[in-house]
Short mmCIF file of C-alpha atoms in Angstrom, two decimals:
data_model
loop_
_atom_site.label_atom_id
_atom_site.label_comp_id
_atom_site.label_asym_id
_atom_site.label_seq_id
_atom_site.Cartn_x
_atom_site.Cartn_y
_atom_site.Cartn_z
CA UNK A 62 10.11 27.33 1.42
CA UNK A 63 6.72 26.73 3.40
CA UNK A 64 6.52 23.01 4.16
CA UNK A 65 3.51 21.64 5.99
CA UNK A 66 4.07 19.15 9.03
CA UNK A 67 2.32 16.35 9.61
CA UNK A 68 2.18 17.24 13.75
CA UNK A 69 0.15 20.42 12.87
CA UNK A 70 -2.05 18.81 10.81
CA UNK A 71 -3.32 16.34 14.02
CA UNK A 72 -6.66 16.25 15.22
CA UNK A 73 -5.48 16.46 18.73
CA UNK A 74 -4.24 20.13 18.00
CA UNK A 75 -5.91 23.48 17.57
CA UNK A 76 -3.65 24.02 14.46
CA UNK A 77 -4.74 21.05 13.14
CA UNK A 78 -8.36 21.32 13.83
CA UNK A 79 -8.16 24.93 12.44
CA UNK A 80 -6.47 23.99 9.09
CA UNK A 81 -9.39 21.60 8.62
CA UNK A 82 -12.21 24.24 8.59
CA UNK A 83 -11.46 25.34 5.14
CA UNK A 84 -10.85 21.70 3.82
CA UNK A 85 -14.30 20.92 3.72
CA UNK A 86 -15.34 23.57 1.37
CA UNK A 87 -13.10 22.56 -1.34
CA UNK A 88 -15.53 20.27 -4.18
CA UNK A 89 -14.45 16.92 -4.28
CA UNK A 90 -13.54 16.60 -7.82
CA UNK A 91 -11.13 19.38 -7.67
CA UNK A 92 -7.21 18.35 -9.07
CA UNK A 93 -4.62 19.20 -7.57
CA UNK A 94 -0.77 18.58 -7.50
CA UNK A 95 0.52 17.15 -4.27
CA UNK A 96 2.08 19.66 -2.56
CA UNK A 97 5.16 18.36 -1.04
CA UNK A 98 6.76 14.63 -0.51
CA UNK A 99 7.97 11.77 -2.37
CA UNK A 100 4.85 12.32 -4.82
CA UNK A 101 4.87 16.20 -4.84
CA UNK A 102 3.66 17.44 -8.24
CA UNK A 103 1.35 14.30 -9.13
CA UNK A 104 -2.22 15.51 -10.29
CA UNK A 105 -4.88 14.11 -7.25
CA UNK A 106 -8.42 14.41 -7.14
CA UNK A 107 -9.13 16.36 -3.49
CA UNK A 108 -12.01 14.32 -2.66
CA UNK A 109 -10.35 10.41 -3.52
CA UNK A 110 -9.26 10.22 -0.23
CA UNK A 111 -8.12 11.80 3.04
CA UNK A 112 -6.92 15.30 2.89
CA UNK A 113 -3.32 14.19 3.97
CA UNK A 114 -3.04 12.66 0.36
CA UNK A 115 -2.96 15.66 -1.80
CA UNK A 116 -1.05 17.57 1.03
CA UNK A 117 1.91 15.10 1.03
CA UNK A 118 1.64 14.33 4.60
CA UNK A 119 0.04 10.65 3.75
CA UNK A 120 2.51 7.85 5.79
CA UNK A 121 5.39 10.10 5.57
CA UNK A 122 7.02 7.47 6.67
CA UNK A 123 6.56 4.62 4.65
CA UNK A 124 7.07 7.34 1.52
CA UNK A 125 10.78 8.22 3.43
CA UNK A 126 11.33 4.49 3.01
CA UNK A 127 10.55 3.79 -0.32
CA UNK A 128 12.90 6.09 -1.56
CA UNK A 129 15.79 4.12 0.22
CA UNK A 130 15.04 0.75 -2.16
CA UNK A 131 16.78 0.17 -5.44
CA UNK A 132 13.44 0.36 -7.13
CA UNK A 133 14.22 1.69 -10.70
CA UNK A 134 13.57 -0.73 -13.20
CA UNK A 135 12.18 -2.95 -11.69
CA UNK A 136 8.65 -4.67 -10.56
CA UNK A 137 6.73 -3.72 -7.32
CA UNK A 138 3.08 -5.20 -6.22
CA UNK A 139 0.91 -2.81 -4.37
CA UNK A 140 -1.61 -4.95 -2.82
CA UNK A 141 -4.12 -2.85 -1.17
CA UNK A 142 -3.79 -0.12 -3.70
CA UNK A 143 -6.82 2.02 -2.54
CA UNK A 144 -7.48 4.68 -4.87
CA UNK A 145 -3.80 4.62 -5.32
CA UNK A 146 -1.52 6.94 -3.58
CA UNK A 147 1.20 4.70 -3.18
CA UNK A 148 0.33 3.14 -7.01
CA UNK A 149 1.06 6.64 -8.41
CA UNK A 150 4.59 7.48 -6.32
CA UNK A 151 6.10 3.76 -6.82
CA UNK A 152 5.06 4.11 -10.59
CA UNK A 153 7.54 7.58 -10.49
CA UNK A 154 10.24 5.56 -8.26
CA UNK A 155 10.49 2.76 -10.43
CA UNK A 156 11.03 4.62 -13.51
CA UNK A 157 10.57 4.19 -17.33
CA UNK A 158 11.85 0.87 -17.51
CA UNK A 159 9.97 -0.50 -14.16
CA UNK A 160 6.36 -1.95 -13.74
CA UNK A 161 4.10 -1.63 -10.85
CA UNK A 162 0.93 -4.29 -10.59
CA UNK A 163 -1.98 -3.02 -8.40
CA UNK A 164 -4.77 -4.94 -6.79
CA UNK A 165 -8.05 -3.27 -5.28
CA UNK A 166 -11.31 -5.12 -5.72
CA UNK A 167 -13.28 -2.21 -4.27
CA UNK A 168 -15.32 -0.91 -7.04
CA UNK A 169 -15.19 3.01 -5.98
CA UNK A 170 -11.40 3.04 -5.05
CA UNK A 171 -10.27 1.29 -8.84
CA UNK A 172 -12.60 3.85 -10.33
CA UNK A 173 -10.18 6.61 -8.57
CA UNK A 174 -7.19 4.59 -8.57
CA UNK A 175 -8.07 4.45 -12.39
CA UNK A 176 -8.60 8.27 -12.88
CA UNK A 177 -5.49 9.01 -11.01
CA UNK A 178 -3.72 7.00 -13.30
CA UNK A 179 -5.21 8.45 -16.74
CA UNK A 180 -4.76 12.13 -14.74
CA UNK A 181 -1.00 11.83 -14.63
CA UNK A 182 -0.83 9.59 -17.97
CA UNK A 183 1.26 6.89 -16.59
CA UNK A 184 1.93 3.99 -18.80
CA UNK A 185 4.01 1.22 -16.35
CA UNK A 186 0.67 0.42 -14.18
CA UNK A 187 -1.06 -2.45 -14.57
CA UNK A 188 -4.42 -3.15 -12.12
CA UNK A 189 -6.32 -6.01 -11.45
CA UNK A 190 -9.38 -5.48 -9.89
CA UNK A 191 -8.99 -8.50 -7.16
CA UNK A 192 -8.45 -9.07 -3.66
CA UNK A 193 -5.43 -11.29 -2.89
CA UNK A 194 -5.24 -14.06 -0.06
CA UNK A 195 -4.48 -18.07 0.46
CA UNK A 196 -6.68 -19.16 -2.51
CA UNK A 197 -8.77 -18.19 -5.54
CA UNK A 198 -12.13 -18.02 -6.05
CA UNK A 199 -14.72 -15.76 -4.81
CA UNK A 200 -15.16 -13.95 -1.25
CA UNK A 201 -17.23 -11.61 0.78
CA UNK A 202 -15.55 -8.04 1.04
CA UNK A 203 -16.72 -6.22 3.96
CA UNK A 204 -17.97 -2.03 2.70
CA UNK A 205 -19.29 -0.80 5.59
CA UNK A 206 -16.66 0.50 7.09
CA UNK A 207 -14.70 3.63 5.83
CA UNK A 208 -13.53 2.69 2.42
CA UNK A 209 -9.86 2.55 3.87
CA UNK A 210 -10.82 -0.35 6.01
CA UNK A 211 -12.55 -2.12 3.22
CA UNK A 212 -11.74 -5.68 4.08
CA UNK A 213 -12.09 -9.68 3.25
CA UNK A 214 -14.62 -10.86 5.53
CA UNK A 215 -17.54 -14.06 5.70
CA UNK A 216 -20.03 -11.19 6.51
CA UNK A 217 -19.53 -9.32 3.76
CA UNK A 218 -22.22 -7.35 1.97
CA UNK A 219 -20.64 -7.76 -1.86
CA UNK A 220 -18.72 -10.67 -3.62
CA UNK A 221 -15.20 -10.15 -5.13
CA UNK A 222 -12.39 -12.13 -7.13
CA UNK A 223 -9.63 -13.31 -5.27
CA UNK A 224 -6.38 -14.43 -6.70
CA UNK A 225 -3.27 -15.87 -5.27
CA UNK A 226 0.21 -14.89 -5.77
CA UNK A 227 1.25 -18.06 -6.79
CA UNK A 228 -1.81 -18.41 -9.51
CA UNK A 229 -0.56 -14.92 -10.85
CA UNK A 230 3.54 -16.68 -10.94
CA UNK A 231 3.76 -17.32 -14.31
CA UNK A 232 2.62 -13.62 -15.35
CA UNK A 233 5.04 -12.02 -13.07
CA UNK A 234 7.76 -14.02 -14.79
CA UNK A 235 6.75 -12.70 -18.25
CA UNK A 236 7.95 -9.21 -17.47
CA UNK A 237 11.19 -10.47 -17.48
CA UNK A 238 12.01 -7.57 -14.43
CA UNK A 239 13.21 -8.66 -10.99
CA UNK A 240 10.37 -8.12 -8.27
CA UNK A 241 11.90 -5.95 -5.72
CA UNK A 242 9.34 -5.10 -3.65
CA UNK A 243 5.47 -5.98 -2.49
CA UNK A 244 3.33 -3.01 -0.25
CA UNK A 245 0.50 -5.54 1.89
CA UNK A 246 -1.73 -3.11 3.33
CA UNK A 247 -5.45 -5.47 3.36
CA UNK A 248 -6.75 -4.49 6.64
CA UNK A 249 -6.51 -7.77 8.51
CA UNK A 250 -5.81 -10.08 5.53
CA UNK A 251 -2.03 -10.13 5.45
CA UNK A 252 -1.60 -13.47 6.71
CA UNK A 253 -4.00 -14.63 3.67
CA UNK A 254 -2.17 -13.04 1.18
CA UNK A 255 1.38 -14.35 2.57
CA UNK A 256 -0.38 -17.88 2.72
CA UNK A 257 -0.98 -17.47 -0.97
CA UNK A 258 2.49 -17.12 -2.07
CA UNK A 259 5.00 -19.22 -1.05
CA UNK A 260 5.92 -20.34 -4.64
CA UNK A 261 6.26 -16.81 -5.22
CA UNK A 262 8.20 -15.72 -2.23
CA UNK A 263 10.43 -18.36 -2.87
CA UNK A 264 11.89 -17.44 -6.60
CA UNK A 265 11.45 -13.57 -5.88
CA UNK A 266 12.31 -12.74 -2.31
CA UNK A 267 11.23 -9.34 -2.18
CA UNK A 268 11.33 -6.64 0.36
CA UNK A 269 8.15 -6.42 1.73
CA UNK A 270 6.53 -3.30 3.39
CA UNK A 271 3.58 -5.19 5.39
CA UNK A 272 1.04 -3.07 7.32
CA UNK A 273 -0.99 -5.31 10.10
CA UNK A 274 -4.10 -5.20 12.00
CA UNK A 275 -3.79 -6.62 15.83
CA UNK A 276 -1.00 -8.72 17.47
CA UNK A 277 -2.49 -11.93 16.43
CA UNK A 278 -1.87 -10.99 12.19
CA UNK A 279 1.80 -9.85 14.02
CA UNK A 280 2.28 -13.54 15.15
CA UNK A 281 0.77 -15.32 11.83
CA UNK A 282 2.61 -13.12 9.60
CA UNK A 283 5.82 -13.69 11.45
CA UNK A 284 5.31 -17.49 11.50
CA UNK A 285 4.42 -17.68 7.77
CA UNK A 286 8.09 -15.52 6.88
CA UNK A 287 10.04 -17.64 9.01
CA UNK A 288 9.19 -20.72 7.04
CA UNK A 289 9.74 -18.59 3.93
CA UNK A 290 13.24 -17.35 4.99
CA UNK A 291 12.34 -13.72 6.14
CA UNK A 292 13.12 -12.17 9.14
CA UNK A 293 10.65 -8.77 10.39
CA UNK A 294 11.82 -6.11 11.94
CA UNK A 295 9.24 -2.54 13.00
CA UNK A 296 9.44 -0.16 10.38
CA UNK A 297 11.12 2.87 12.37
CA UNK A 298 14.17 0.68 13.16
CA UNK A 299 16.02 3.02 14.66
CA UNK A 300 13.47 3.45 17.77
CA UNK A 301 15.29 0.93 20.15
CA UNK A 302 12.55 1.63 22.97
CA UNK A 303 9.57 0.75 20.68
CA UNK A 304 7.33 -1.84 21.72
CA UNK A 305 7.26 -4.00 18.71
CA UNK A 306 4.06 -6.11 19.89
CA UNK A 307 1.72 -3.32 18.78
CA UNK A 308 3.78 -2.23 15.90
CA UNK A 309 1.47 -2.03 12.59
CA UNK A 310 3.83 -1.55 9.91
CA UNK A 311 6.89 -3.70 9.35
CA UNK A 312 9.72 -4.57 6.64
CA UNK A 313 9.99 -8.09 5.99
CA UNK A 314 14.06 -9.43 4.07
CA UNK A 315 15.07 -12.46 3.18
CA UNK A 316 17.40 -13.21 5.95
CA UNK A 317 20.81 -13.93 3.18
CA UNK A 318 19.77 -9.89 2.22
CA UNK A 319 19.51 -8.69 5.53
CA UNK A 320 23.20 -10.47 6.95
#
């Protein structure tokens, strides 16, 4: 069976920047079922979000990894949800009797992230339309740049909510589900968001898949999990010659679960 590779699909090739040409023409509310991948066969609107999405080549990856946790049945937090790729495919890992909770305050990715959701009729998702970090209240959120790279900033252009972990404790604990897992992917924020939860940290201990944006956010995240308990290791483990200071996505254990 055909399977498309991410390589070919590069920029930086002529197979890539062929395959491309006929991308463009396709209308932007078309659905259609991701081709291959941990999602294949979920309903996505073309036009959401990069073409990668729909073609199952999105963070191959981080979807690899995700099928190596224990997920089923239990709770996961996807903060940084977007318009919900990785929402969607931890809502089929986790199963029937798991629950995924969502958090995008961007106003035109929860409107997709929401469609995606009513496309595929899934019933374990909950969202909350709110940026996470160290405190709640309200913030400038940056939109000028590519909605991917939405992000908190002072110089925002619009105001959003913004919870805490810890303020959202007692909720969590009312699903009565273990939380197994949390996806940070905030585009520079991920030091805010592990500020926010040390409470919760503390009676969870979840796996945590952490993207991060410059070797600064490296060295606060890292300091933040070692007063937690957590050790963080680069994502592709296995690459022993990788230069871990300009790594940008990581798995953070508690160090008793990684021993």
């Amino acid at each position: 069976m055909f399977q498309l590779n991410p390589n070919d699909f590069s920029k930086n090739t002529f197979l890539g920047q062929l395959i491309r040409i006929p991308l463009a023409l396709i209308p932007k509310n078309t659905v259609i079922p991701i081709l291959q991948g941990s999602a294949k066969g979920i309903k996505w609107i073309v036009g959401s979000g990069l073409h990668s999405m729909w073609m199952g080549l999105f963070e191959i990856d981080k979807q690899l990894i995700l099928q190596n946790f224990q997920l089923s049945g239990t709770t996961v937090v996807d903060i940084g949800a977007n318009v919900g790729f990785f929402t969607i495919l931890l809502s089929r890992l986790v199963g029937n009797t798991g629950f995924v909770i969502a958090f995008e305050p961007l106003t035109r990715d929860l409107e997709m992230l929401y469609r995606h959701i009513h496309l595929n009729n899934i019933k374990n998702v909950t969202v909350y339309g709110s940026a996470v970090a160290e405190k709640e209240g309200v913030m400038r959120f940056n939109t000028s740049m590519a909605y991917s790279q939405s992000h908190l900033s002072e110089t925002g252009d619009i105001e959003v909510q913004v919870v805490t972990l810890d303020s959202l404790l007692d909720n969590f604990k009312k699903l009565e589900r273990k939380v197994s897992l949390l996806k940070i992917d905030v585009e520079g924020a991920e030091d805010r968001v592990l500020e926010g939860g040390k409470n919760f940290f503390s009676y969870y201990r979840p796996v945590i898949l952490l993207a991060t944006h410059g070797e600064d956010k490296v060295s606060n995240c890292r300091q933040i999990l070692s007063t937690y308990g957590y050790s963080l290791m680069p994502l592709d483990k296995m690459r022993e010659n990788s230069n871990t200071t300009i790594c940008e996505e990581w798995i953070a254990e508690f160090k008793d679960a990684v021993a």
